[in-house]
Short mmCIF file of C-alpha atoms in Angstrom, two decimals:
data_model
loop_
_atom_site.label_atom_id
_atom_site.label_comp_id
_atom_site.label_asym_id
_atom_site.label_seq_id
_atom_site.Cartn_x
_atom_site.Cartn_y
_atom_site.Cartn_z
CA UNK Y 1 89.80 102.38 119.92
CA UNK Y 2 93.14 100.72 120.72
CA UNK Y 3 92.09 98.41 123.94
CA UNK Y 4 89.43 96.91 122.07
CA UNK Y 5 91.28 96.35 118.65
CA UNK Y 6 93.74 94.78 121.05
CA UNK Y 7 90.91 92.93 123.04
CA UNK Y 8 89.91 91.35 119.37
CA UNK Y 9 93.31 90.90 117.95
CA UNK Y 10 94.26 88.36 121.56
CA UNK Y 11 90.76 86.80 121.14
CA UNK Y 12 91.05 86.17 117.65
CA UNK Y 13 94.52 85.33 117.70
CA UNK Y 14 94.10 82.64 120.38
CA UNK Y 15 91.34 80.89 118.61
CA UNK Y 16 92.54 81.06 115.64
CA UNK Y 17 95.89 79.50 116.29
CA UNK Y 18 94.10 77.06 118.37
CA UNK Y 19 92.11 75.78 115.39
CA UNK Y 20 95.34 75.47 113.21
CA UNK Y 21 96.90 73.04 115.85
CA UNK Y 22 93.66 71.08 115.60
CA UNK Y 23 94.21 71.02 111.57
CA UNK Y 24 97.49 69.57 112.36
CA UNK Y 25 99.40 73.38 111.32
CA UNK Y 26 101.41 75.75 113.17
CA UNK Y 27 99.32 77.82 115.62
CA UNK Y 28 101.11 80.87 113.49
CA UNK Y 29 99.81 80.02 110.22
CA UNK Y 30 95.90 80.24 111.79
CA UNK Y 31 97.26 84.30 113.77
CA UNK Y 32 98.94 85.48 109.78
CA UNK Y 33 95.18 84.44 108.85
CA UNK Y 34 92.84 85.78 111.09
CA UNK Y 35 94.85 88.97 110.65
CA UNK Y 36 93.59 89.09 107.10
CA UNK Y 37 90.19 88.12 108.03
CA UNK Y 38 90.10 91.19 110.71
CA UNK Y 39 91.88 93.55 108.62
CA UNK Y 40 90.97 96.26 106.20
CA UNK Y 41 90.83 93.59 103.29
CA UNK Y 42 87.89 91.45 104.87
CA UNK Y 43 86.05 92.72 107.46
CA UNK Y 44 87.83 95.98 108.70
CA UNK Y 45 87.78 95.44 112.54
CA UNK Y 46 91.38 96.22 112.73
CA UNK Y 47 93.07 98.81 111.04
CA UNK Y 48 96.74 99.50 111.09
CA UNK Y 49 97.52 102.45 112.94
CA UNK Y 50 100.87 103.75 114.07
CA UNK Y 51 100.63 102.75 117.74
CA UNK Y 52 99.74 98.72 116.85
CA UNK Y 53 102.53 98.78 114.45
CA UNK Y 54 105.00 99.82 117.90
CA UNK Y 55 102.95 97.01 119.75
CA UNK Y 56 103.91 94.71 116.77
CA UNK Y 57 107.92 95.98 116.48
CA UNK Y 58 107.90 94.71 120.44
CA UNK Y 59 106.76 91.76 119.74
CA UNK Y 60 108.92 90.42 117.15
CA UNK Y 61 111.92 92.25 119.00
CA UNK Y 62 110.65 89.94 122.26
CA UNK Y 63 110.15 86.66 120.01
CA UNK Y 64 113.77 87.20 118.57
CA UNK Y 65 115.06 87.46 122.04
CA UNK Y 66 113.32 84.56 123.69
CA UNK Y 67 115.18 82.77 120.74
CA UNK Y 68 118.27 83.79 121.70
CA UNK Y 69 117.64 82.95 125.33
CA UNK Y 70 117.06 79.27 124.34
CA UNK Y 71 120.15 79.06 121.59
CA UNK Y 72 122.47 76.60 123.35
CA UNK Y 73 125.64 78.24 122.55
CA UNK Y 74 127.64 75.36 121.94
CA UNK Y 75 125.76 73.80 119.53
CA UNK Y 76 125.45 77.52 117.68
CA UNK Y 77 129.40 77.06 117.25
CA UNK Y 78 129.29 73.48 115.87
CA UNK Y 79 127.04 74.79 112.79
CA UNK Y 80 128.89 77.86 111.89
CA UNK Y 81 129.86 75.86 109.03
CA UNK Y 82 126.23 75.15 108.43
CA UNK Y 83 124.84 78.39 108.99
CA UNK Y 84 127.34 80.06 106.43
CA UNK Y 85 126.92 77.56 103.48
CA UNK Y 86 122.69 78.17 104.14
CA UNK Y 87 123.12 81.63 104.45
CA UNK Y 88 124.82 82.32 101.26
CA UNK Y 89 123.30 79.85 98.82
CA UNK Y 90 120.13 80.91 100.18
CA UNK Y 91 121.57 84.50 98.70
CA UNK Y 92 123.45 83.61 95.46
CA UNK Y 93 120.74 81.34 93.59
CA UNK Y 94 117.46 83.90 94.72
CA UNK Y 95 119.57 86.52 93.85
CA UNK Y 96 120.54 85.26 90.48
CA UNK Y 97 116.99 84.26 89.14
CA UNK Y 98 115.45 87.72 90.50
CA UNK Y 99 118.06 88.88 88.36
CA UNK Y 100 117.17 87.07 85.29
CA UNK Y 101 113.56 87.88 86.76
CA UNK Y 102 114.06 91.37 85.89
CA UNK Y 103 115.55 91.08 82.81
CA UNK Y 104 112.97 89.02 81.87
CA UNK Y 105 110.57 91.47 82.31
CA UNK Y 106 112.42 94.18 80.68
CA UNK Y 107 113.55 96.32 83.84
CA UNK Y 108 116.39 97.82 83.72
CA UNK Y 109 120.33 96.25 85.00
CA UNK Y 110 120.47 98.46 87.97
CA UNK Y 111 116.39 97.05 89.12
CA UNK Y 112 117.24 94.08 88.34
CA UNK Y 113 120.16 93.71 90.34
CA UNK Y 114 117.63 95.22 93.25
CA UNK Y 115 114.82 92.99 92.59
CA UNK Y 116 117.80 90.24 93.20
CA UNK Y 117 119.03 91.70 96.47
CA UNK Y 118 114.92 91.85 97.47
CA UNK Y 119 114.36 88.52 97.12
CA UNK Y 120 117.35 87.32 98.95
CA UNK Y 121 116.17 88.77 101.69
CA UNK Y 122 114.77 86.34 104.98
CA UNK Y 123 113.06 87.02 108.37
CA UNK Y 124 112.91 84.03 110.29
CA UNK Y 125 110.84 85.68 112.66
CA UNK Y 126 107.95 83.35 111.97
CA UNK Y 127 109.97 80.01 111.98
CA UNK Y 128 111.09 80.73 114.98
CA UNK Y 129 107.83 80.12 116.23
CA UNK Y 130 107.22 77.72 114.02
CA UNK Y 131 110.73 75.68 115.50
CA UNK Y 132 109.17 76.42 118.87
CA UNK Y 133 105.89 74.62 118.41
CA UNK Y 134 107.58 71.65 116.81
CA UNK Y 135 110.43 71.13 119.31
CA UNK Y 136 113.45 72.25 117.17
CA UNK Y 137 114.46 75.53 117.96
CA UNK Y 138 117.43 73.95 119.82
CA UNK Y 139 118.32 71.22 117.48
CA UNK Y 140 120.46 71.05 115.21
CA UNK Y 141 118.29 72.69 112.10
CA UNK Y 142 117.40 75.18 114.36
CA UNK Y 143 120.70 76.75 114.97
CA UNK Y 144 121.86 76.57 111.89
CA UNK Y 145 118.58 78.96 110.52
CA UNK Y 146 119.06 81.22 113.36
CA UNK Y 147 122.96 81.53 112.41
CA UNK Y 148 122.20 81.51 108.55
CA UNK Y 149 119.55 84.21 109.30
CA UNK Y 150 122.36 86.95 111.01
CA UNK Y 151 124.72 86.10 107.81
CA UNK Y 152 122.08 86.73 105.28
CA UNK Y 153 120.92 89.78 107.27
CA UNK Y 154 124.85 90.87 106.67
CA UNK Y 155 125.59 90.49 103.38
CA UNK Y 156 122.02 91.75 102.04
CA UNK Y 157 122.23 94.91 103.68
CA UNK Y 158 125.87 95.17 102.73
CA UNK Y 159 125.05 94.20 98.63
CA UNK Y 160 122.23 97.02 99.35
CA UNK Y 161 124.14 99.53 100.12
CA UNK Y 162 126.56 98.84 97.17
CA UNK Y 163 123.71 98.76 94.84
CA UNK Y 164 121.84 102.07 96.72
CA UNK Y 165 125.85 103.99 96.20
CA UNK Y 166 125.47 103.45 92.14
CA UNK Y 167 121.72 104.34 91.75
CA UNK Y 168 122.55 107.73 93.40
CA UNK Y 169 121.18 106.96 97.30
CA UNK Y 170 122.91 108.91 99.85
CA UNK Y 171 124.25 105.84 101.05
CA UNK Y 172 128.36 104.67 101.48
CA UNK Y 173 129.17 101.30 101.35
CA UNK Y 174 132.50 102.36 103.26
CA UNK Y 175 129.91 103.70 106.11
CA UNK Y 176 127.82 100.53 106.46
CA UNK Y 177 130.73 98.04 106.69
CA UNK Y 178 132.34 100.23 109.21
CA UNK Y 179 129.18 100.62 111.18
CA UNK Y 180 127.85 96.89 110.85
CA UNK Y 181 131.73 96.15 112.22
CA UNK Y 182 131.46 98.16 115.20
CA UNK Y 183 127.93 97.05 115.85
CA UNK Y 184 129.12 93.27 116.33
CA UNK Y 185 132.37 94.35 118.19
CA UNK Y 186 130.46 96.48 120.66
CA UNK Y 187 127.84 93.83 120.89
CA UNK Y 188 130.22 91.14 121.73
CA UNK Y 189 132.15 93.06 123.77
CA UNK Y 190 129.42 93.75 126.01
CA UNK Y 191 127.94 90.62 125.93
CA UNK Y 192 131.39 89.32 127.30
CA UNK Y 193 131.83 92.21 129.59
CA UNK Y 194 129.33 94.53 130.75
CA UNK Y 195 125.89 92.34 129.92
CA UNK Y 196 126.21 89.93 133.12
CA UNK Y 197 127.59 93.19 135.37
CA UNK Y 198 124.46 94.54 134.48
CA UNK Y 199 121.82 91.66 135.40
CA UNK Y 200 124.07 91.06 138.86
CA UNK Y 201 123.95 95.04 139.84
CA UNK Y 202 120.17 95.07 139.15
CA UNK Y 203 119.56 91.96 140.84
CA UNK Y 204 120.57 93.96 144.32
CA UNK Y 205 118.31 96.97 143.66
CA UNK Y 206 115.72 97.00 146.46
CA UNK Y 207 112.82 96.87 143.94
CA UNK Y 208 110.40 94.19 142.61
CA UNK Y 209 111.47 92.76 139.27
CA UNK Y 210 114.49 93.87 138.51
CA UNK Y 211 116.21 91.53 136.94
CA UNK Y 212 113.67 91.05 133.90
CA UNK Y 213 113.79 94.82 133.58
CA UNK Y 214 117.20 94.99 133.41
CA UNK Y 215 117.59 91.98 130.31
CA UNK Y 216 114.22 94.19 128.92
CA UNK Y 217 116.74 97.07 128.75
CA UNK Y 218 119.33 95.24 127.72
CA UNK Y 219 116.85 93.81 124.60
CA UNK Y 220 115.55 97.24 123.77
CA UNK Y 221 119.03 99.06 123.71
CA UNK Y 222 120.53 95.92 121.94
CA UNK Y 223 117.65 96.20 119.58
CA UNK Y 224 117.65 99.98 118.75
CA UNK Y 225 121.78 100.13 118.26
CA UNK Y 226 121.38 96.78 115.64
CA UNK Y 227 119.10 99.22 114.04
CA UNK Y 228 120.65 102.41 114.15
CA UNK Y 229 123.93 100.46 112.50
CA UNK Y 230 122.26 99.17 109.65
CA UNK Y 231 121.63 95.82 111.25
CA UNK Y 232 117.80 94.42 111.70
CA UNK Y 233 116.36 95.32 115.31
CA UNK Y 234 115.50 91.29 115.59
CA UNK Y 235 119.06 90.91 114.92
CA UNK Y 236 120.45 93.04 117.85
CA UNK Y 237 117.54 91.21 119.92
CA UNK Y 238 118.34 87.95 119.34
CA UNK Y 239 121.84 88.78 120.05
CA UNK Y 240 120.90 90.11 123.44
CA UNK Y 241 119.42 86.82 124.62
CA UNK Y 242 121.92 84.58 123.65
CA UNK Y 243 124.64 87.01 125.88
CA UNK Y 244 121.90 86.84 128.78
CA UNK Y 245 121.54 83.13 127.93
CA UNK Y 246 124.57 82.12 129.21
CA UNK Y 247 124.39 84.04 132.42
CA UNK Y 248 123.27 82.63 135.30
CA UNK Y 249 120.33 84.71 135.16
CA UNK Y 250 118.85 82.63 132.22
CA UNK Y 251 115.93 80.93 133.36
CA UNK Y 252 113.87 83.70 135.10
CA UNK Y 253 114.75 85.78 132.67
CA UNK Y 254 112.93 83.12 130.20
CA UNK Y 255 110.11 82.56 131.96
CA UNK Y 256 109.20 86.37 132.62
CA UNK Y 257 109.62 87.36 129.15
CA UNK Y 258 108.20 84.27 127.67
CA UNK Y 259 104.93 85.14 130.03
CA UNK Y 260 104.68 89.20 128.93
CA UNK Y 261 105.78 88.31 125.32
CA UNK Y 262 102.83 85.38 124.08
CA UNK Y 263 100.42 87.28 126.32
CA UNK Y 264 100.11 90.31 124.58
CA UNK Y 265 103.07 91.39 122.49
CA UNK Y 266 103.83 88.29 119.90
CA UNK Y 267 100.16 87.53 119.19
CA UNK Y 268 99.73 91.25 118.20
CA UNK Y 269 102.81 91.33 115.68
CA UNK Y 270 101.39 87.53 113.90
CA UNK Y 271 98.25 88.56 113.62
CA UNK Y 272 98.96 92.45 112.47
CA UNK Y 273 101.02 90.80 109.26
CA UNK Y 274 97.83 89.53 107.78
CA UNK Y 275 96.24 92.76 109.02
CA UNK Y 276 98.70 95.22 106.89
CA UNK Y 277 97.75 93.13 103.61
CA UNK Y 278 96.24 95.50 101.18
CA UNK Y 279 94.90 93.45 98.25
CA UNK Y 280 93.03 96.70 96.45
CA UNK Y 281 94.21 97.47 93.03
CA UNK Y 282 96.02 94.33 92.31
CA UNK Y 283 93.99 92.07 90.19
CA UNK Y 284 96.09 93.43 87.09
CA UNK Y 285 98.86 92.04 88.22
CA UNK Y 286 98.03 88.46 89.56
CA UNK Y 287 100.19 86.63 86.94
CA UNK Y 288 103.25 88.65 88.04
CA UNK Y 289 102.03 87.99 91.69
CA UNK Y 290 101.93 84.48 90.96
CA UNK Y 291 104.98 84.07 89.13
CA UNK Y 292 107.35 86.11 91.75
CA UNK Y 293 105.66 84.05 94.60
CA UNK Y 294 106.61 80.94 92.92
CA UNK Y 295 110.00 82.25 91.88
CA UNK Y 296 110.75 83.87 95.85
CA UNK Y 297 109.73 80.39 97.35
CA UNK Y 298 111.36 78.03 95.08
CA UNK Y 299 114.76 80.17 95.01
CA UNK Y 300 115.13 80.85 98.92
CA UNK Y 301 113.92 76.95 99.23
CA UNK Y 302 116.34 75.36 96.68
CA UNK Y 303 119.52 77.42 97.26
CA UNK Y 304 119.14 77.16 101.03
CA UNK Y 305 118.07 73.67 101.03
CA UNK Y 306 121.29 73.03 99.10
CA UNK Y 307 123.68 74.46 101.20
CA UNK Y 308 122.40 72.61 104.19
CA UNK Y 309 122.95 69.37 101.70
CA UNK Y 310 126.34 70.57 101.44
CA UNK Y 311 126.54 71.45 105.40
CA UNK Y 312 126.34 66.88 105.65
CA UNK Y 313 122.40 67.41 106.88
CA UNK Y 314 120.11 64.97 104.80
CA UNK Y 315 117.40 65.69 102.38
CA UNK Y 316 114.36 66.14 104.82
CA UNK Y 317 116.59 68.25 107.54
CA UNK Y 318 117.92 69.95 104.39
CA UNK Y 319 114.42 70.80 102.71
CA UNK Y 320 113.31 72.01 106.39
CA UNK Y 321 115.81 74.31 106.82
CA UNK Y 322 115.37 75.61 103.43
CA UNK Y 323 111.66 75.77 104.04
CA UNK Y 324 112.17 78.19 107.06
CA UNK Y 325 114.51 80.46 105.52
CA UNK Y 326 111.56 81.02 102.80
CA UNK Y 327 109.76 84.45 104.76
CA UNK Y 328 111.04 87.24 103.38
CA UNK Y 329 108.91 89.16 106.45
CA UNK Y 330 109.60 92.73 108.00
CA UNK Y 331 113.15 92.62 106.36
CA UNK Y 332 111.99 92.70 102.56
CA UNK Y 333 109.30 95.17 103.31
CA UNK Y 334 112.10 97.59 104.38
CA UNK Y 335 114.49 97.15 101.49
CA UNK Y 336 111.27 97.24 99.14
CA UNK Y 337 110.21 100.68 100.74
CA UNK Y 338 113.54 102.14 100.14
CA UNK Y 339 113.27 101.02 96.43
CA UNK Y 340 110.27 102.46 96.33
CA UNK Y 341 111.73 105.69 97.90
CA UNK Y 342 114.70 105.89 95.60
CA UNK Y 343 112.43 105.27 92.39
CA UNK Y 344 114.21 101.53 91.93
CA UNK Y 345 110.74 99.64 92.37
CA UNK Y 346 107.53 101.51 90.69
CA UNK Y 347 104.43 101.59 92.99
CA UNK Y 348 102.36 99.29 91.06
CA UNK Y 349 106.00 96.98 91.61
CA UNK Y 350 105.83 98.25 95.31
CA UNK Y 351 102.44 96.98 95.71
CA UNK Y 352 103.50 93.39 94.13
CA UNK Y 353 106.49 92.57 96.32
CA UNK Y 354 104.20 93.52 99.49
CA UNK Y 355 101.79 90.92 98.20
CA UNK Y 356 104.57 88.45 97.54
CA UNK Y 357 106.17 89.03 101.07
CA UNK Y 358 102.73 88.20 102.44
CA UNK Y 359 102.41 84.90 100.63
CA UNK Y 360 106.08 83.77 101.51
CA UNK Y 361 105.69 84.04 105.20
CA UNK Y 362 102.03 82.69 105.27
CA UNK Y 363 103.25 79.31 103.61
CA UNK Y 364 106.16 78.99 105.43
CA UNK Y 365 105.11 77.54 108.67
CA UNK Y 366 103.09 74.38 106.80
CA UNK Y 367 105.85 73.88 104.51
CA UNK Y 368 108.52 73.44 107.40
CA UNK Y 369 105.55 71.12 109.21
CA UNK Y 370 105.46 68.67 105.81
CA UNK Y 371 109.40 68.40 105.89
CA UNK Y 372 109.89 68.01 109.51
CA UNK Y 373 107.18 65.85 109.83
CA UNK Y 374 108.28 63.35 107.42
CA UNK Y 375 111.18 63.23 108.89
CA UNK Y 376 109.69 62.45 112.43
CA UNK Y 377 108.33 59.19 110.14
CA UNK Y 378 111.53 58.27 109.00
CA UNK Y 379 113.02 58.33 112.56
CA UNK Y 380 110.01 57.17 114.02
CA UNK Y 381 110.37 60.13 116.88
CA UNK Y 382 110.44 63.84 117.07
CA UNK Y 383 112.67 65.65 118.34
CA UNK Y 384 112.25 67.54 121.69
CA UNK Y 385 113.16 70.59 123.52
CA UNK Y 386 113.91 70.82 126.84
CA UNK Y 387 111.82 70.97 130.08
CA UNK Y 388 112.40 74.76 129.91
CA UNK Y 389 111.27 75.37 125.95
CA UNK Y 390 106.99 76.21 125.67
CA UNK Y 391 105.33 73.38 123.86
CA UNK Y 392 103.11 73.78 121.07
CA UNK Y 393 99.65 73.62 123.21
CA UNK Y 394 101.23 76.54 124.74
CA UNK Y 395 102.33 78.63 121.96
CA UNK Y 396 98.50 78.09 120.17
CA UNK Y 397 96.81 79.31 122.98
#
C-alpha cells in the first residue's frame, strides 16, 4: 500500500541520513542506502511502482528548483568561464575512453561512440544536496557545477541525437537544436518578462497561499516544457528558481518549498534510487561492472577536475568540483534506455550501465566530503551559506 511504503521510506530515510551525519558523510549517501536495504534487492519492503516513481520525479524537480532559488545570480555570471571549461572536459576525456572502452571490448564504432556519449552524461541532482549540507551551494564551486551541469546537459543530448540520426532513430539533429534553442529563448524570455507578472498577479488573489502555488506552477510548467524540448525536467526546474530568485518574492517562496520539498518529496526520490537497484542476474558480469565503474568515475573526475584547474580554481576546489560532476543519475538512465530501445546497448549491457549509474551517484557525495574537507584544513575554515540556506542538521533529518 502506498501510505505505508511512504510512511517507511520518510522513517527510514530520516534515520538513515541521520546516522551518515554521525559517520561524518552526507545525510544523502545514508537515504541512496537504505533505499537498497528496503528495496526488492534486500528486504523487499518497497517496491517500485509507477506512482512512487511520480513522487520521486517531484522531488528531484523540487530539489533542482530550491537550487536555483539560492543561485546568487551574479556570482553564476562570474563562472561562466568556469562552468564551460568543466562542462566540456568533463565531456571530451569520458567520452573518449568510453570510446576506446568499446573498442576494447569489441563493440562495434557506432556503440562505441554511444557508450562514449553515456558516460559523459551527469546529474548533479545529488551534489546539490550534497553542496547544501556542506555550505557550498552558493560558493564559488557551487556555481560553477550547477552552470557546468546545464552545458553538459546541452551538448550530450545534442551529440545524442547526432549519433541516434546515423543508427537509424527517428530522431533530427536539425529538430533538437531548433527545439533546445527555443526552449532557452522562451525560458529567458519569460523569466525576464512574464515570471515576476505572474508571482505579483497571484499575490492579490483573495486565497491562502498563493504565491508558492503560483512559483509551484511556474516549476512544473518550466519543468515539463525543458522536457518536452529535449532538455532534462531538472534543467527547466532549476531554471525556474533562479528567474523567481531574483524577484522579490524569493524568500517565501524558499522557505515554503524548502518545507513541502525535504518533508516528503526529496527524501522519497534519494531513497527510491537505491530502491530501483536490481542486482539479479549480474554476477557474470562483475569484472565489466567493476571496470566501467572505475572507468565512469575516474573519466568524469579527471576531465572535469581539469577544466576547473584550467578555470584558475586550485587542486582541492578543482578535485571537488570534479568529484560532484561524477553521478551520472536519472540522466544516463534515460539515454541508456533509449540505447536499449534502439538495439545500441544489449540487455545484459543495459543491465551493466544501470549498475554502474548506481555506483557513481552512491560514491559521489563522500568523495566531494574528502576534497572539500581537506580543503576546509588547508584554510582552516569552511565555507558558509547564508542565514537563509538549510544547514546540514537540517537536511539529515
Amino acid at each position: 500500500m502506498l501510505v505505508f511504503q511512504l510512511a517507511i521510506i520518510l522513517l527510514a530515510s530520516k534515520i538513515a541520513g541521520d546516522i551518515s551525519v554521525k559517520l561524518g558523510q552526507p545525510s544523502v549517501l545514508g537515504k541512496l542506502l537504505i533505499g537498497i536495504v528496503l528495496g526488492p534487492s534486500v528486504l523487499g519492503i518497497v517496491t517500485n511502482t509507477e506512482v512512487l516513481g511520480e513522487i520521486s520525479q517531484i522531488g528531484v524537480i523540487l530539489l533542482m528548483f530550491i537550487a536555483g532559488l539560492e543561485t546568487d545570480t551574479e556570482e553564476f555570471k562570474r563562472t561562466g568561464k568556469a562552468s564551460s571549461y568543466v562542462g566540456i572536459l568533463g565531456i571530451i576525456v569520458p567520452f573518449t575512453l568510453g570510446f576506446l572502452a568499446g573498442n576494447v571490448m569489441g563493440l562495434p564504432s557506432i556503440q562505441s561512440i554511444f557508450l562514449g556519449l553515456l558516460l559523459s552524461a551527469t546529474s548533479v541532482s545529488i551534489s546539490v544536496q550534497a553542496l547544501k549540507e556542506m555550505g557550498k551551494l552558493k560558493s564559488r564551486e557551487g556555481t560553477t557545477i550547477l552552470g557546468a551541469a546545464v552545458i553538459d546537459d546541452i551538448l550530450v543530448i545534442i551529440a545524442l541525437a547526432f549519433v541516434m540520426s546515423f543508427a537509424g532513430g527517428d530522431v533530427h539533429l536539425g529538430t533538437v537544436l531548433v527545439k533546445k534553442a527555443a526552449f532557452f529563448a522562451v525560458a529567458i524570455l519569460l523569466a525576464w518578462k512574464v515570471v515576476p507578472w505572474v508571482l505579483k498577479k497571484f499575490a492579490k488573489l483573495r486565497v491562502s497561499e498563493t504565491v508558492i502555488s503560483a512559483a509551484l506552477i511556474i516549476c512544473f510548467v518550466y519543468a515539463y516544457i525543458a522536457e518536452y524540448t529535449g532538455v532534462a525536467a531538472i534543467i527547466g526546474a532549476y531554471i525556474a528558481g533562479v528567474a523567481i530568485s531574483v524577484t522579490p518574492f524569493k524568500q517565501e517562496v524558499f522557505e515554503k518549498v524548502e518545507t513541502i520539498g525535504y518533508s516528503i518529496f526529496v527524501p522519497v526520490f534519494f531513497t527510491s534510487i537505491g530502491v530501483t537497484a536490481e542486482f539479479s542476474g549480474i554476477g557474470q558480469n562483475l569484472g565489466l561492472i567493476a571496470a566501467l565503474s572505475v572507468l565512469a568515475i575516474a573519466s568524469k573526475l579527471i576531465g572535469s577536475a581539469i577544466g576547473a584547474k584550467l578555470a584558475g580554481f586550485p587542486w582541492r576546489s578543482s578535485l571537488g568540483i570534479g568529484a560532484a560532476m561524477v553521478s551520472r543519475g536519472e540522466v544516463a538512465l534515460i539515454i541508456a534506455a533509449m540505447g536499449l530501445e534502439s538495439k545500441l546497448l544489449s540487455s545484459d549491457m543495459f543491465a551493466v550501465i544501470v549498475v554502474v549509474v548506481l555506483i557513481t551517484t552512491i560514491v559521489t557525495p563522500p568523495m566531494m566530503k574528502l576534497f572539500f574537507k581537506e580543503k576546509e584544513k588547508e584554510t582552516g575554515r569552511p565555507e558558509r551559506e547564508e542565514a537563509s540556506t538549510i544547514t546540514a542538521e537540517k537536511a539529515g533529518m
